[in-house]
mmCIF file of C-alpha atoms in Angstrom:
data_model
loop_
_atom_site.group_PDB
_atom_site.id
_atom_site.type_symbol
_atom_site.label_atom_id
_atom_site.label_comp_id
_atom_site.label_asym_id
_atom_site.label_seq_id
_atom_site.Cartn_x
_atom_site.Cartn_y
_atom_site.Cartn_z
ATOM 1 C CA MET S 273 0.080 -0.061 0.068
ATOM 2 C CA ALA S 274 1.225 3.337 -0.858
ATOM 3 C CA ALA S 275 2.094 5.968 1.900
ATOM 4 C CA TYR S 276 3.735 9.108 2.323
ATOM 5 C CA ALA S 277 5.294 10.539 5.738
ATOM 6 C CA PHE S 278 6.181 14.175 6.889
ATOM 7 C CA THR S 279 6.604 15.981 10.222
ATOM 8 C CA ASP S 280 4.431 17.747 12.170
ATOM 9 C CA TYR S 281 5.795 20.908 10.489
ATOM 10 C CA ARG S 282 5.214 20.194 7.287
ATOM 11 C CA SER S 283 1.415 18.953 8.167
ATOM 12 C CA GLN S 284 0.506 22.440 9.749
ATOM 13 C CA GLY S 285 -2.867 23.985 8.164
ATOM 14 C CA GLN S 286 -3.640 20.250 6.118
ATOM 15 C CA THR S 287 -6.467 18.220 6.623
ATOM 16 C CA ILE S 288 -5.222 14.361 6.069
ATOM 17 C CA LEU S 289 -7.935 11.857 4.964
ATOM 18 C CA SER S 290 -6.083 9.035 7.130
ATOM 19 C CA VAL S 291 -3.481 9.789 9.918
ATOM 20 C CA LEU S 292 -0.784 7.298 11.642
ATOM 21 C CA VAL S 293 1.013 9.712 14.267
ATOM 22 C CA ASP S 294 3.747 8.094 15.947
ATOM 23 C CA ILE S 295 4.364 10.566 19.549
ATOM 24 C CA ALA S 296 8.031 9.286 19.972
ATOM 25 C CA THR S 297 10.288 11.409 21.412
ATOM 26 C CA PRO S 298 12.451 12.506 18.195
ATOM 27 C CA PRO S 299 16.286 11.855 17.953
ATOM 28 C CA THR S 300 17.042 15.796 18.202
ATOM 29 C CA GLY S 301 15.408 17.696 19.692
ATOM 30 C CA GLY S 302 12.536 17.618 21.937
ATOM 31 C CA LEU S 303 8.396 17.071 22.295
ATOM 32 C CA ASN S 304 6.650 19.470 22.976
ATOM 33 C CA LEU S 305 2.776 20.375 23.244
ATOM 34 C CA PHE S 306 2.764 22.152 20.120
ATOM 35 C CA ASN S 307 4.114 19.373 18.168
ATOM 36 C CA LEU S 308 1.629 17.407 19.768
ATOM 37 C CA TYR S 309 -1.255 19.625 19.197
ATOM 38 C CA VAL S 310 -0.293 19.698 15.473
ATOM 39 C CA ALA S 311 -0.062 15.899 14.806
ATOM 40 C CA LEU S 312 -2.985 14.696 16.830
ATOM 41 C CA SER S 313 -5.431 17.438 14.973
ATOM 42 C CA ARG S 314 -4.605 16.820 11.377
ATOM 43 C CA SER S 315 -7.065 14.227 10.425
ATOM 44 C CA SER S 316 -10.898 14.979 9.949
ATOM 45 C CA GLY S 317 -11.607 13.115 12.982
ATOM 46 C CA ARG S 318 -11.036 10.611 15.909
ATOM 47 C CA SER S 319 -12.148 8.004 13.554
ATOM 48 C CA THR S 320 -9.203 8.461 11.219
ATOM 49 C CA ILE S 321 -6.877 9.123 13.311
ATOM 50 C CA ARG S 322 -4.533 5.921 14.382
ATOM 51 C CA LEU S 323 -1.407 6.374 17.111
ATOM 52 C CA LEU S 324 1.721 3.865 15.999
ATOM 53 C CA ARG S 325 2.465 3.290 20.052
ATOM 54 C CA ASP S 326 0.472 3.752 23.484
ATOM 55 C CA LEU S 327 0.007 7.130 24.335
ATOM 56 C CA ASP S 328 1.726 8.274 27.527
ATOM 57 C CA VAL S 329 -0.203 10.932 29.047
ATOM 58 C CA LYS S 330 2.371 12.702 30.732
ATOM 59 C CA LEU S 331 3.182 13.912 27.185
ATOM 60 C CA PHE S 332 -0.028 16.095 27.772
ATOM 61 C CA GLN S 333 0.627 17.082 31.390
ATOM 62 C CA ALA S 334 4.014 18.970 30.858
ATOM 63 C CA SER S 335 4.193 22.739 30.329
ATOM 64 C CA HIS S 336 5.543 24.781 27.541
ATOM 65 C CA THR S 337 9.081 25.602 27.753
ATOM 66 C CA PRO S 338 10.462 29.164 28.531
ATOM 67 C CA GLU S 339 11.357 29.994 25.482
ATOM 68 C CA LEU S 340 8.138 29.085 23.546
ATOM 69 C CA LEU S 341 6.022 31.205 26.102
ATOM 70 C CA ALA S 342 8.316 33.806 25.851
ATOM 71 C CA GLU S 343 8.313 33.835 21.924
ATOM 72 C CA ASP S 344 4.449 33.351 22.334
ATOM 73 C CA ASP S 345 4.241 36.781 24.422
ATOM 74 C CA ARG S 346 6.594 38.264 21.714
ATOM 75 C CA ILE S 347 4.238 37.276 19.005
ATOM 76 C CA GLU S 348 1.195 39.070 21.153
ATOM 77 C CA GLU S 349 3.396 42.169 21.731
ATOM 78 C CA LEU S 350 3.819 42.312 17.938
ATOM 79 C CA ASN S 351 0.294 41.810 17.207
ATOM 80 C CA GLU S 352 -1.043 44.431 19.568
ATOM 81 C CA LYS S 353 1.624 47.234 17.982
ATOM 82 C CA THR S 354 0.361 46.372 14.719
ATOM 83 C CA LYS S 355 -3.461 46.564 15.732
ATOM 84 C CA MET S 356 -2.581 50.056 16.978
ATOM 85 C CA TRP S 357 -0.871 50.979 14.464
ATOM 86 C CA TRP S 358 -3.531 50.537 11.919
ATOM 87 C CA LYS S 359 -5.623 52.162 14.396
ATOM 88 C CA LYS S 360 -3.969 55.247 14.177
ATOM 89 C CA THR S 361 -3.360 55.001 10.655
ATOM 90 C CA GLY S 362 -7.451 54.732 9.742
ATOM 91 C CA GLN S 363 -6.826 51.635 8.218
ATOM 92 C CA ASP S 364 -8.164 49.530 10.758
ATOM 93 C CA THR S 365 -11.559 48.038 8.808
ATOM 94 C CA SER S 366 -12.480 45.029 11.965
ATOM 95 C CA GLN S 367 -14.729 47.222 13.273
ATOM 96 C CA LYS S 368 -16.464 48.722 10.166
ATOM 97 C CA SER S 369 -19.235 47.414 8.583
#
């Protein structure tokens, strides 16, 4: 049977008909909540996703790394600055009907 494999990073934004997920810790880097979310949310539903190995519940109880939290804060700050800039330029159309 033909098959195709790729990383969770490559699968972002896609909905895949049938998904087989290996949630083992990768040989390099680490596994975080973001990786898990992306990998487990690519299928169209529970009936079209299969796990290659037993799920370790501890993976979902971990917290994000400080670096990831700092990056999220940085992006949120940029988002707020951008919103303010658009409002100042009079180009904010999100509130107009």
